[in-house]
PDB file of C-alpha atoms in Angstrom:
ATOM      1  CA  SER A  19      13.004 -15.696 -10.663  1.00 89.00           C
ATOM      2  CA  ILE A  20      11.702 -17.401 -13.795  1.00 93.00           C
ATOM      3  CA  ASP A  21      15.282 -18.153 -14.868  1.00 93.00           C
ATOM      4  CA  GLU A  22      15.951 -19.961 -11.603  1.00 92.00           C
ATOM      5  CA  LEU A  23      12.694 -21.915 -11.763  1.00 93.00           C
ATOM      6  CA  THR A  24      13.320 -23.092 -15.328  1.00 93.00           C
ATOM      7  CA  ALA A  25      17.022 -23.945 -14.966  1.00 92.00           C
ATOM      8  CA  GLY A  26      18.006 -27.573 -15.517  1.00 88.00           C
ATOM      9  CA  GLU A  27      16.195 -30.512 -17.055  1.00 89.00           C
ATOM     10  CA  THR A  28      14.066 -31.697 -14.154  1.00 93.00           C
ATOM     11  CA  PRO A  29      10.334 -32.389 -14.562  1.00 92.00           C
ATOM     12  CA  SER A  30       9.521 -29.355 -12.412  1.00 93.00           C
ATOM     13  CA  ALA A  31      11.795 -27.063 -14.447  1.00 94.00           C
ATOM     14  CA  SER A  32      10.156 -28.290 -17.652  1.00 94.00           C
ATOM     15  CA  LEU A  33       6.659 -27.654 -16.299  1.00 94.00           C
ATOM     16  CA  CYS A  34       7.681 -24.219 -14.989  1.00 95.00           C
ATOM     17  CA  ALA A  35       9.116 -23.309 -18.400  1.00 95.00           C
ATOM     18  CA  THR A  36       5.877 -24.262 -20.152  1.00 94.00           C
ATOM     19  CA  LEU A  37       3.792 -22.266 -17.664  1.00 95.00           C
ATOM     20  CA  ALA A  38       6.042 -19.223 -18.003  1.00 95.00           C
ATOM     21  CA  ARG A  39       5.756 -19.300 -21.804  1.00 94.00           C
ATOM     22  CA  ALA A  40       1.992 -19.709 -21.532  1.00 94.00           C
ATOM     23  CA  LEU A  41       1.619 -16.780 -19.139  1.00 94.00           C
ATOM     24  CA  ARG A  42       3.770 -14.568 -21.365  1.00 94.00           C
ATOM     25  CA  ALA A  43       1.716 -15.328 -24.474  1.00 92.00           C
ATOM     26  CA  PRO A  44       0.089 -12.086 -25.699  1.00 92.00           C
ATOM     27  CA  VAL A  45      -3.437 -13.489 -25.784  1.00 91.00           C
ATOM     28  CA  ASP A  46      -6.472 -13.603 -23.503  1.00 90.00           C
ATOM     29  CA  ILE A  47      -6.841 -17.373 -23.504  1.00 89.00           C
ATOM     30  CA  ALA A  48     -10.349 -17.645 -22.065  1.00 82.00           C
ATOM     31  CA  ALA A  49     -11.782 -14.923 -24.298  1.00 81.00           C
ATOM     32  CA  GLU A  50     -10.273 -16.423 -27.439  1.00 81.00           C
ATOM     33  CA  ALA A  51     -11.074 -20.044 -26.581  1.00 75.00           C
ATOM     34  CA  SER A  52     -14.747 -19.099 -26.169  1.00 74.00           C
ATOM     35  CA  LYS A  53     -14.990 -17.917 -29.769  1.00 70.00           C
ATOM     36  CA  ALA A  54     -16.907 -19.938 -32.301  1.00 54.00           C
ATOM     37  CA  THR A  55     -14.552 -22.180 -34.275  1.00 57.00           C
ATOM     38  CA  GLU A  56     -15.735 -20.733 -37.575  1.00 55.00           C
ATOM     39  CA  GLU A  57     -14.309 -17.371 -36.517  1.00 62.00           C
ATOM     40  CA  ALA A  58     -10.799 -18.749 -36.127  1.00 63.00           C
ATOM     41  CA  ASP A  59      -8.004 -16.171 -36.299  1.00 80.00           C
ATOM     42  CA  ALA A  60      -4.405 -15.765 -35.181  1.00 85.00           C
ATOM     43  CA  ASP A  61      -5.330 -14.980 -31.551  1.00 85.00           C
ATOM     44  CA  LEU A  62      -7.610 -18.005 -31.306  1.00 86.00           C
ATOM     45  CA  ALA A  63      -4.911 -20.188 -32.845  1.00 87.00           C
ATOM     46  CA  LEU A  64      -2.393 -18.920 -30.278  1.00 89.00           C
ATOM     47  CA  ALA A  65      -4.810 -19.501 -27.398  1.00 89.00           C
ATOM     48  CA  MET A  66      -5.429 -23.071 -28.504  1.00 89.00           C
ATOM     49  CA  GLU A  67      -1.690 -23.621 -28.934  1.00 91.00           C
ATOM     50  CA  VAL A  68      -1.074 -22.401 -25.381  1.00 92.00           C
ATOM     51  CA  LEU A  69      -3.767 -24.668 -23.949  1.00 92.00           C
ATOM     52  CA  SER A  70      -2.412 -27.601 -25.911  1.00 93.00           C
ATOM     53  CA  SER A  71       1.132 -26.992 -24.665  1.00 94.00           C
ATOM     54  CA  VAL A  72      -0.028 -26.846 -21.028  1.00 93.00           C
ATOM     55  CA  SER A  73      -2.122 -29.988 -21.482  1.00 93.00           C
ATOM     56  CA  GLU A  74       0.879 -31.814 -22.950  1.00 94.00           C
ATOM     57  CA  ALA A  75       3.132 -30.559 -20.137  1.00 94.00           C
ATOM     58  CA  ASN A  76       0.582 -31.772 -17.603  1.00 93.00           C
ATOM     59  CA  ALA A  77       0.495 -35.217 -19.179  1.00 94.00           C
ATOM     60  CA  LEU A  78       4.303 -35.327 -19.204  1.00 93.00           C
ATOM     61  CA  SER A  79       4.484 -34.301 -15.556  1.00 92.00           C
ATOM     62  CA  GLU A  80       2.141 -37.136 -14.640  1.00 90.00           C
ATOM     63  CA  ALA A  81       4.233 -39.562 -16.714  1.00 93.00           C
ATOM     64  CA  ASN A  82       7.223 -38.340 -14.683  1.00 91.00           C
ATOM     65  CA  GLU A  83       5.211 -39.102 -11.531  1.00 92.00           C
ATOM     66  CA  MET A  84       4.973 -35.522 -10.317  1.00 92.00           C
ATOM     67  CA  SER A  85       2.425 -35.269  -7.537  1.00 92.00           C
ATOM     68  CA  ALA A  86      -0.436 -32.768  -7.517  1.00 92.00           C
ATOM     69  CA  ALA A  87       1.382 -30.924  -4.724  1.00 93.00           C
ATOM     70  CA  GLU A  88       4.529 -30.632  -6.857  1.00 93.00           C
ATOM     71  CA  LYS A  89       2.562 -29.325  -9.824  1.00 94.00           C
ATOM     72  CA  ALA A  90       0.756 -26.833  -7.590  1.00 93.00           C
ATOM     73  CA  LYS A  91       4.085 -25.639  -6.211  1.00 94.00           C
ATOM     74  CA  CYS A  92       5.394 -25.065  -9.759  1.00 94.00           C
ATOM     75  CA  ALA A  93       2.288 -23.071 -10.685  1.00 94.00           C
ATOM     76  CA  GLU A  94       2.483 -21.037  -7.483  1.00 94.00           C
ATOM     77  CA  GLN A  95       6.184 -20.226  -7.886  1.00 95.00           C
ATOM     78  CA  VAL A  96       5.826 -19.254 -11.548  1.00 95.00           C
ATOM     79  CA  GLY A  97       2.786 -17.136 -10.688  1.00 95.00           C
ATOM     80  CA  ARG A  98       4.662 -15.249  -7.981  1.00 95.00           C
ATOM     81  CA  ALA A  99       7.709 -14.679 -10.188  1.00 96.00           C
ATOM     82  CA  MET A 100       5.574 -13.485 -13.108  1.00 96.00           C
ATOM     83  CA  LEU A 101       3.494 -11.206 -10.883  1.00 96.00           C
ATOM     84  CA  LEU A 102       6.623  -9.587  -9.459  1.00 96.00           C
ATOM     85  CA  GLU A 103       8.048  -9.081 -12.943  1.00 96.00           C
ATOM     86  CA  LEU A 104       4.851  -7.582 -14.378  1.00 96.00           C
ATOM     87  CA  VAL A 105       4.126  -5.310 -11.401  1.00 97.00           C
ATOM     88  CA  ASP A 106       7.669  -3.928 -11.430  1.00 97.00           C
ATOM     89  CA  GLU A 107       7.483  -3.350 -15.197  1.00 96.00           C
ATOM     90  CA  ALA A 108       4.142  -1.542 -14.893  1.00 96.00           C
ATOM     91  CA  ILE A 109       5.387   0.729 -12.106  1.00 97.00           C
ATOM     92  CA  ALA A 110       8.534   1.533 -14.092  1.00 96.00           C
ATOM     93  CA  ALA A 111       6.351   2.528 -17.064  1.00 95.00           C
ATOM     94  CA  MET A 112       3.902   4.789 -15.222  1.00 94.00           C
ATOM     95  CA  GLU A 113       5.411   8.042 -16.494  1.00 92.00           C
ATOM     96  CA  ASP A 114       4.886   6.948 -20.110  1.00 93.00           C
ATOM     97  CA  LYS A 115       1.184   6.707 -20.941  1.00 91.00           C
ATOM     98  CA  ARG A 116       1.543   4.294 -23.872  1.00 91.00           C
ATOM     99  CA  ARG A 117       4.088   2.040 -22.164  1.00 94.00           C
ATOM    100  CA  PHE A 118       1.972   1.937 -19.023  1.00 94.00           C
ATOM    101  CA  SER A 119      -1.166   1.040 -20.963  1.00 93.00           C
ATOM    102  CA  ASP A 120       0.656  -1.891 -22.560  1.00 94.00           C
ATOM    103  CA  SER A 121       2.046  -2.963 -19.176  1.00 95.00           C
ATOM    104  CA  ALA A 122      -1.366  -2.737 -17.516  1.00 94.00           C
ATOM    105  CA  VAL A 123      -2.905  -4.855 -20.277  1.00 94.00           C
ATOM    106  CA  ALA A 124      -0.163  -7.472 -19.803  1.00 94.00           C
ATOM    107  CA  LEU A 125      -0.695  -7.488 -16.027  1.00 95.00           C
ATOM    108  CA  CYS A 126      -4.467  -7.891 -16.329  1.00 93.00           C
ATOM    109  CA  ARG A 127      -4.034 -10.593 -18.970  1.00 94.00           C
ATOM    110  CA  PHE A 128      -1.770 -12.482 -16.570  1.00 95.00           C
ATOM    111  CA  VAL A 129      -4.414 -12.278 -13.830  1.00 92.00           C
ATOM    112  CA  ARG A 130      -7.062 -13.726 -16.161  1.00 91.00           C
ATOM    113  CA  ASN A 131      -4.876 -16.432 -17.691  1.00 93.00           C
ATOM    114  CA  ALA A 132      -3.256 -17.650 -14.480  1.00 92.00           C
ATOM    115  CA  GLY A 133      -6.472 -19.051 -13.046  1.00 89.00           C
ATOM    116  CA  LEU A 134      -7.386 -20.741 -16.307  1.00 91.00           C
ATOM    117  CA  LEU A 135      -3.998 -22.462 -16.568  1.00 92.00           C
ATOM    118  CA  ALA A 136      -4.196 -23.602 -12.944  1.00 92.00           C
ATOM    119  CA  ASN A 137      -7.515 -25.250 -13.801  1.00 91.00           C
ATOM    120  CA  GLU A 138      -5.938 -26.820 -16.872  1.00 90.00           C
ATOM    121  CA  LEU A 139      -3.331 -28.412 -14.597  1.00 90.00           C
ATOM    122  CA  GLY A 140      -6.011 -29.490 -12.137  1.00 90.00           C
ATOM    123  CA  VAL A 141      -4.351 -27.697  -9.221  1.00 91.00           C
ATOM    124  CA  ALA A 142      -6.491 -24.551  -8.831  1.00 89.00           C
ATOM    125  CA  ASP A 143      -7.678 -25.647  -5.371  1.00 89.00           C
ATOM    126  CA  SER A 144      -4.173 -26.583  -4.202  1.00 88.00           C
ATOM    127  CA  ILE A 145      -2.203 -23.433  -4.995  1.00 89.00           C
ATOM    128  CA  GLY A 146      -1.237 -21.165  -2.122  1.00 85.00           C
ATOM    129  CA  GLU A 147      -1.609 -17.406  -2.206  1.00 87.00           C
ATOM    130  CA  VAL A 148       0.112 -15.702  -5.114  1.00 91.00           C
ATOM    131  CA  LEU A 149       1.095 -12.274  -3.800  1.00 94.00           C
ATOM    132  CA  TYR A 150       3.465  -9.522  -4.864  1.00 95.00           C
ATOM    133  CA  GLU A 151       6.721 -10.056  -2.982  1.00 94.00           C
ATOM    134  CA  GLY A 152       8.895  -7.393  -4.576  1.00 92.00           C
ATOM    135  CA  SER A 153      10.517  -4.288  -3.165  1.00 93.00           C
ATOM    136  CA  GLN A 154       8.028  -1.660  -4.352  1.00 95.00           C
ATOM    137  CA  PRO A 155       6.608   0.407  -1.431  1.00 95.00           C
ATOM    138  CA  ARG A 156       2.913   0.407  -0.636  1.00 94.00           C
ATOM    139  CA  ARG A 157       2.373   3.922  -2.025  1.00 95.00           C
ATOM    140  CA  LYS A 158       3.636   2.838  -5.455  1.00 95.00           C
ATOM    141  CA  LEU A 159       1.440  -0.254  -5.424  1.00 95.00           C
ATOM    142  CA  GLU A 160      -1.543   1.944  -4.588  1.00 94.00           C
ATOM    143  CA  LYS A 161      -0.576   4.336  -7.373  1.00 94.00           C
ATOM    144  CA  LEU A 162      -0.414   1.389  -9.767  1.00 95.00           C
ATOM    145  CA  TYR A 163      -3.857   0.200  -8.682  1.00 93.00           C
ATOM    146  CA  SER A 164      -5.304   3.700  -9.132  1.00 92.00           C
ATOM    147  CA  ALA A 165      -3.739   3.997 -12.585  1.00 92.00           C
ATOM    148  CA  CYS A 166      -5.269   0.673 -13.628  1.00 91.00           C
ATOM    149  CA  LEU A 167      -8.633   1.871 -12.305  1.00 88.00           C
ATOM    150  CA  GLU A 168      -8.320   5.002 -14.441  1.00 87.00           C
ATOM    151  CA  LEU A 169      -7.979   2.809 -17.525  1.00 88.00           C
ATOM    152  CA  ALA A 170     -11.056   0.822 -16.513  1.00 83.00           C
ATOM    153  CA  ALA A 171     -13.182   3.731 -15.203  1.00 79.00           C
ATOM    154  CA  PRO A 172     -15.180   4.297 -18.435  1.00 75.00           C
ATOM    155  CA  GLU A 173     -16.704   0.845 -17.954  1.00 74.00           C
ATOM    156  CA  LEU A 174     -18.215   1.842 -14.595  1.00 72.00           C
ATOM    157  CA  LEU A 175     -19.195   5.349 -15.682  1.00 71.00           C
ATOM    158  CA  ALA A 176     -21.087   3.881 -18.634  1.00 71.00           C
ATOM    159  CA  THR A 177     -23.354   1.999 -16.211  1.00 67.00           C
ATOM    160  CA  ILE A 178     -24.679   5.332 -14.894  1.00 62.00           C
ATOM    161  CA  GLY A 179     -25.051   6.820 -18.353  1.00 63.00           C
ATOM    162  CA  MET A 180     -21.811   8.756 -18.443  1.00 63.00           C
ATOM    163  CA  GLY A 181     -19.599   8.141 -21.420  1.00 58.00           C
ATOM    164  CA  ASP A 182     -18.998   4.944 -23.329  1.00 57.00           C
ATOM    165  CA  ALA A 183     -17.461   1.749 -21.960  1.00 52.00           C
ATOM    166  CA  ALA A 184     -15.602   1.413 -25.263  1.00 55.00           C
ATOM    167  CA  GLU A 185     -13.506   4.437 -24.261  1.00 56.00           C
ATOM    168  CA  GLY A 186     -11.726   2.282 -21.689  1.00 52.00           C
ATOM    169  CA  THR A 187      -8.519   0.415 -22.416  1.00 62.00           C
ATOM    170  CA  ALA A 188      -9.245  -2.942 -24.029  1.00 68.00           C
ATOM    171  CA  GLY A 189      -7.976  -5.710 -21.802  1.00 74.00           C
ATOM    172  CA  VAL A 190      -8.208  -3.697 -18.569  1.00 84.00           C
ATOM    173  CA  GLY A 191     -11.644  -4.379 -17.098  1.00 83.00           C
ATOM    174  CA  LEU A 192     -12.944  -3.495 -13.640  1.00 83.00           C
ATOM    175  CA  ASP A 193     -13.418  -7.132 -12.643  1.00 86.00           C
ATOM    176  CA  THR A 194      -9.810  -7.921 -13.482  1.00 88.00           C
ATOM    177  CA  VAL A 195      -8.466  -4.822 -11.734  1.00 89.00           C
ATOM    178  CA  GLU A 196     -10.453  -5.734  -8.628  1.00 90.00           C
ATOM    179  CA  THR A 197      -8.982  -9.248  -8.798  1.00 90.00           C
ATOM    180  CA  LEU A 198      -5.555  -7.624  -8.780  1.00 91.00           C
ATOM    181  CA  ARG A 199      -6.219  -5.976  -5.387  1.00 92.00           C
ATOM    182  CA  PRO A 200      -5.437  -8.914  -3.077  1.00 93.00           C
ATOM    183  CA  LEU A 201      -2.368  -9.804  -5.152  1.00 95.00           C
ATOM    184  CA  LEU A 202      -0.990  -6.375  -4.233  1.00 94.00           C
ATOM    185  CA  LYS A 203      -1.833  -7.004  -0.545  1.00 92.00           C
ATOM    186  CA  MET A 204      -4.283  -4.114  -0.548  1.00 92.00           C
ATOM    187  CA  ARG A 205      -7.144  -3.903   1.934  1.00 91.00           C
ATOM    188  CA  GLU A 206     -10.614  -3.918   0.403  1.00 90.00           C
ATOM    189  CA  ALA A 207     -11.588  -0.676   2.157  1.00 90.00           C
ATOM    190  CA  LYS A 208      -8.523   1.093   0.753  1.00 91.00           C
ATOM    191  CA  ALA A 209      -9.238  -0.198  -2.742  1.00 87.00           C
ATOM    192  CA  GLU A 210     -12.825   1.051  -2.521  1.00 86.00           C
ATOM    193  CA  ARG A 211     -11.636   4.533  -1.526  1.00 88.00           C
ATOM    194  CA  LEU A 212      -9.194   4.594  -4.425  1.00 87.00           C
ATOM    195  CA  MET A 213     -11.944   3.544  -6.806  1.00 83.00           C
ATOM    196  CA  GLN A 214     -14.244   6.298  -5.563  1.00 81.00           C
ATOM    197  CA  GLU A 215     -11.496   8.896  -5.919  1.00 84.00           C
ATOM    198  CA  VAL A 216     -10.594   7.785  -9.434  1.00 80.00           C
ATOM    199  CA  VAL A 217     -14.158   7.586 -10.711  1.00 75.00           C
ATOM    200  CA  LYS A 218     -15.204  10.894  -9.151  1.00 77.00           C
ATOM    201  CA  ALA A 219     -12.173  12.563 -10.737  1.00 78.00           C
ATOM    202  CA  GLN A 220     -13.151  11.086 -14.095  1.00 72.00           C
ATOM    203  CA  MET A 221     -16.717  12.323 -13.638  1.00 73.00           C
ATOM    204  CA  MET A 222     -15.502  15.837 -12.826  1.00 74.00           C
ATOM    205  CA  LYS A 223     -13.344  15.825 -15.923  1.00 70.00           C
ATOM    206  CA  MET A 224     -16.220  14.674 -18.117  1.00 64.00           C
ATOM    207  CA  MET A 225     -18.557  17.331 -16.717  1.00 65.00           C
ATOM    208  CA  GLY A 226     -15.888  19.979 -17.127  1.00 61.00           C
ATOM    209  CA  ASP A 227     -15.413  18.977 -20.753  1.00 57.00           C
ATOM    210  CA  GLN A 228     -19.160  19.167 -21.375  1.00 54.00           C
ATOM    211  CA  GLY A 229     -19.494  22.549 -19.659  1.00 53.00           C
ATOM    212  CA  ASP A 230     -23.255  22.798 -20.120  1.00 51.00           C
ATOM    213  CA  GLY A 231     -25.942  24.211 -17.851  1.00 51.00           C
ATOM    214  CA  GLY A 232     -23.862  26.346 -15.538  1.00 47.00           C
ATOM    215  CA  ALA A 233     -22.319  25.616 -12.167  1.00 47.00           C
ATOM    216  CA  ALA A 234     -25.595  24.926 -10.352  1.00 47.00           C
ATOM    217  CA  ALA A 235     -26.817  22.423 -12.923  1.00 45.00           C
ATOM    218  CA  GLY A 236     -23.394  20.841 -13.016  1.00 50.00           C
ATOM    219  CA  GLY A 237     -23.342  20.521  -9.236  1.00 53.00           C
ATOM    220  CA  GLU A 238     -26.777  18.900  -9.169  1.00 53.00           C
ATOM    221  CA  ALA A 239     -25.784  16.483 -11.924  1.00 52.00           C
ATOM    222  CA  MET A 240     -22.616  15.634 -10.066  1.00 53.00           C
ATOM    223  CA  ALA A 241     -24.533  15.000  -6.828  1.00 54.00           C
ATOM    224  CA  ARG A 242     -26.958  12.657  -8.589  1.00 53.00           C
ATOM    225  CA  SER A 243     -24.147  10.836 -10.356  1.00 55.00           C
ATOM    226  CA  VAL A 244     -22.101  10.480  -7.180  1.00 55.00           C
ATOM    227  CA  GLU A 245     -25.123   9.051  -5.378  1.00 56.00           C
ATOM    228  CA  MET A 246     -25.648   6.505  -8.171  1.00 54.00           C
ATOM    229  CA  LEU A 247     -21.954   5.714  -8.172  1.00 55.00           C
ATOM    230  CA  GLU A 248     -21.848   5.088  -4.428  1.00 54.00           C
ATOM    231  CA  GLN A 249     -24.809   2.741  -4.730  1.00 54.00           C
ATOM    232  CA  LEU A 250     -22.979   0.802  -7.434  1.00 52.00           C
ATOM    233  CA  LEU A 251     -19.759   0.638  -5.425  1.00 51.00           C
TER     234      LEU A 251
END
C-alpha cells in the first residue's frame, strides 16, 4: 500500500511519498504544462509545482546515491499501489453516476500522469509492468472498462458524424481508456468486442432519440454507421 511504501525516513520512502502526492494531484500535468505561459492559471501552476517537486525529489535521490534501478522500483511500486486504489474506488462507485464519473476521470488522469512522471525521473524504460493486482474479479474489471468506454464513446461517434465529441466526459478520452486495457490484464480482442458493444449501443440510443425516417431508414443508417465504425475500430 502507499502507506507502507512511504513509511519511515529512507530515501526510497521519501521518493515514494513525492510520487504518490504527484499522482494524486487533481491536474492533467502534460495538458497543463503544454499551455502557453501567458495563459497561466491555477491548474497550470499546480502542474508546474508537481513537476518541480518530482524534479527536486529526483535530485535528492541522486544525492542520496539511489541507483536508477532503485528509483524505477519506487515508481513501479507506487504505480501499482495507486492503480489498485483507483480501480477499486471506481468499481465501488459504479452504481452512482456522478461518483463514477469523478473516479473514472481520476483513473484516466493517473494513466496519463504516470508515464510523464516516470520520464521526469528518467526511469521510463526501466520500470516493470504496472498491472492491477487487487481482488476484483475479471467480470467487474470488464464492466469498469465498458463503463469508461461509455464515457468516451461520443469522441469516436463524432468521427463518423454522429453527435459531438464535447458530449463525452472531459478527462476520459478513448486513447487513455485504451491505455488502461493492459493495466487491467485484458486481452486486446476482448477489449475490441467491448468497444464495439458499447459504441453500437450508444448509436442505437442516439438513433432512437432522433426517431426520424421510419424503421427502414433507421436500419439503413445504422448499417452504414456500423460499417464505418468497424472500419475505424
